[in-house]
Amino acid sequence: MDTGGATAVGKNPKLRLSVPPSVCSPSCPPGFRKVTEEGQPTCCFQCILCPPGEISNHTDSIDCFKCPVWSWPSSWKDHCIPKTVDFLTYDEPLGATLAAVSIFFSIITMVILSLFVHSRKTPIVKANNRSLSYILLLSLTLCFLSSLAFIGYPTIKKCLLRQVAFGITFALCISCILAKTVMVVIAFHATKPNSDLRRWAGPELSYSIIIFCTLIQVLLCTFWLAFLPPFPEYIFHAQPGTIIVECNEGSHSAFWCMLGYLWLLASISFIVAFLARKLPDSFNEAKLITFSMLAFLSVWLSFVPAYLSTKGKYMVAMEIFSILCSSCALVSCIFFPKCYTVLFQPQKNSRRHLLDKGRG
């Protein structure tokens, strides 16, 4: 058998390079898969890019496969990389700004409380039921601070705490405003001769209103946590390459009932304050409460469509923004005018001035 020709080919590089390849298509790199061309020999194929969400990690792969739910294909689709976990954090500008605003206004509210305690014997503080003002300012501080529970990784404890803290603190706040409004009306009518409202003019009625109205919200939240509590939820397919971590409310009906109850309390306070807005000026806190409740209702009325149209951390940011705006509205409408009078118009903070306005 003559092997001289084969030996010559093996020893001669030029002859070896002229040998035709065994395939008619180049190899498919990672990130692609081989697809045989119809009507062509099996050695002829096309290289097709792996579909979205799949990879191939070796040369001439026949199939692509999906990454695990916690990972996502790289840009070359040749290996899996971890997905980005998305939630509202303190490290990003949005979360840091909301947290800073919350802390800032809680400090402002505590400063106002200190001013009221320091000026507790002045007529303007005494005329507007100072004990209820103290409770209201403390509850507003808690309202501002409750927004911090919405920022950060949604753990089980945080999901259970945040909506309940928001609902109960705001119920306490609006209950105080309702009690203040009712006491303004009773205090005015109790001054009339032979009035039957004199026996209701004491602080027991105002405290009863606060306890009763807040207790209803506490019971609503207790049933919510007992039967369908909120829990952390991982959403894998809402955005490519991103895992959205959020708190599932457990029962959307319970959430809207809690929010609806706050809206009901605010509506009652608004109606009572609106009807009492023309009382003498010495008891004119009803006007301030009317504006504050109007602002509160406007914020939460606009919150509903905005909340339903957003997703992920922006939905959380929208709720925090509504909490801060409504709390700021209550502080500014009810307390800023009084603080201005106490600090910059001390001549108006006198019994004679209040009595003259009341007679006018």
CSV table of C-alpha atoms in Angstrom, one decimal, residues 139 142-147 149-150 158-176 210 212-222 224-225 230 249 254-266 296 300 319 323 326-327 330:
chain,number,residue,atom,x,y,z
A,139,SER,CA,-49.7,62.1,67.3
A,142,LEU,CA,-45.8,59.8,65.2
A,143,CYS,CA,-47.5,60.3,61.8
A,144,PHE,CA,-44.3,61.8,60.4
A,145,LEU,CA,-42.1,59.1,61.9
A,146,SER,CA,-44.5,56.3,60.7
A,147,SER,CA,-43.3,57.0,57.1
A,149,ALA,CA,-41.3,52.2,58.3
A,150,PHE,CA,-42.0,52.2,54.6
A,158,LYS,CA,-41.8,45.8,58.7
A,159,CYS,CA,-44.7,44.7,56.5
A,160,LEU,CA,-46.8,44.0,59.6
A,161,LEU,CA,-45.9,47.3,61.2
A,162,ARG,CA,-46.0,50.0,58.6
A,163,GLN,CA,-49.6,50.1,57.5
A,164,VAL,CA,-50.9,49.5,61.0
A,165,ALA,CA,-48.7,52.2,62.4
A,166,PHE,CA,-49.8,54.6,59.7
A,167,GLY,CA,-53.5,53.8,60.2
A,168,ILE,CA,-53.5,54.0,64.0
A,169,THR,CA,-51.4,57.1,64.3
A,170,PHE,CA,-53.6,59.0,61.8
A,171,ALA,CA,-56.7,57.7,63.5
A,172,LEU,CA,-55.4,59.2,66.7
A,173,CYS,CA,-54.6,62.4,65.0
A,174,ILE,CA,-57.9,62.9,63.2
A,175,SER,CA,-59.8,61.8,66.4
A,176,CYS,CA,-58.0,64.6,68.3
A,210,ILE,CA,-60.4,60.1,71.0
A,212,PHE,CA,-63.6,55.5,70.9
A,213,CYS,CA,-62.6,56.7,67.4
A,214,THR,CA,-59.1,55.3,67.7
A,215,LEU,CA,-60.3,52.1,69.2
A,216,ILE,CA,-62.3,51.3,66.1
A,217,GLN,CA,-59.2,51.7,63.9
A,218,VAL,CA,-57.3,49.5,66.3
A,219,LEU,CA,-59.9,46.8,66.0
A,220,LEU,CA,-59.9,47.0,62.2
A,221,CYS,CA,-56.1,46.6,62.2
A,222,THR,CA,-56.2,43.7,64.7
A,224,TRP,CA,-56.5,42.5,59.5
A,225,LEU,CA,-53.3,41.2,61.2
A,230,PRO,CA,-49.3,41.6,55.1
A,249,GLU,CA,-51.1,43.9,51.9
A,254,ALA,CA,-58.7,45.6,54.8
A,255,PHE,CA,-56.3,48.3,53.5
A,256,TRP,CA,-59.0,50.3,51.8
A,257,CYS,CA,-61.3,49.9,54.9
A,258,MET,CA,-58.5,51.3,57.1
A,259,LEU,CA,-58.0,54.2,54.7
A,260,GLY,CA,-61.7,54.7,54.2
A,261,TYR,CA,-62.2,55.0,58.0
A,262,LEU,CA,-59.6,57.8,58.1
A,263,TRP,CA,-61.4,59.5,55.3
A,264,LEU,CA,-64.7,59.1,57.2
A,265,LEU,CA,-63.3,60.7,60.4
A,266,ALA,CA,-61.7,63.5,58.3
A,296,PHE,CA,-56.1,66.4,54.2
A,300,TRP,CA,-55.8,61.4,50.1
A,319,GLU,CA,-47.8,56.6,50.0
A,323,ILE,CA,-48.4,60.8,54.6
A,326,SER,CA,-51.2,65.4,54.8
A,327,SER,CA,-49.3,65.7,58.1
A,330,LEU,CA,-52.4,69.6,59.5
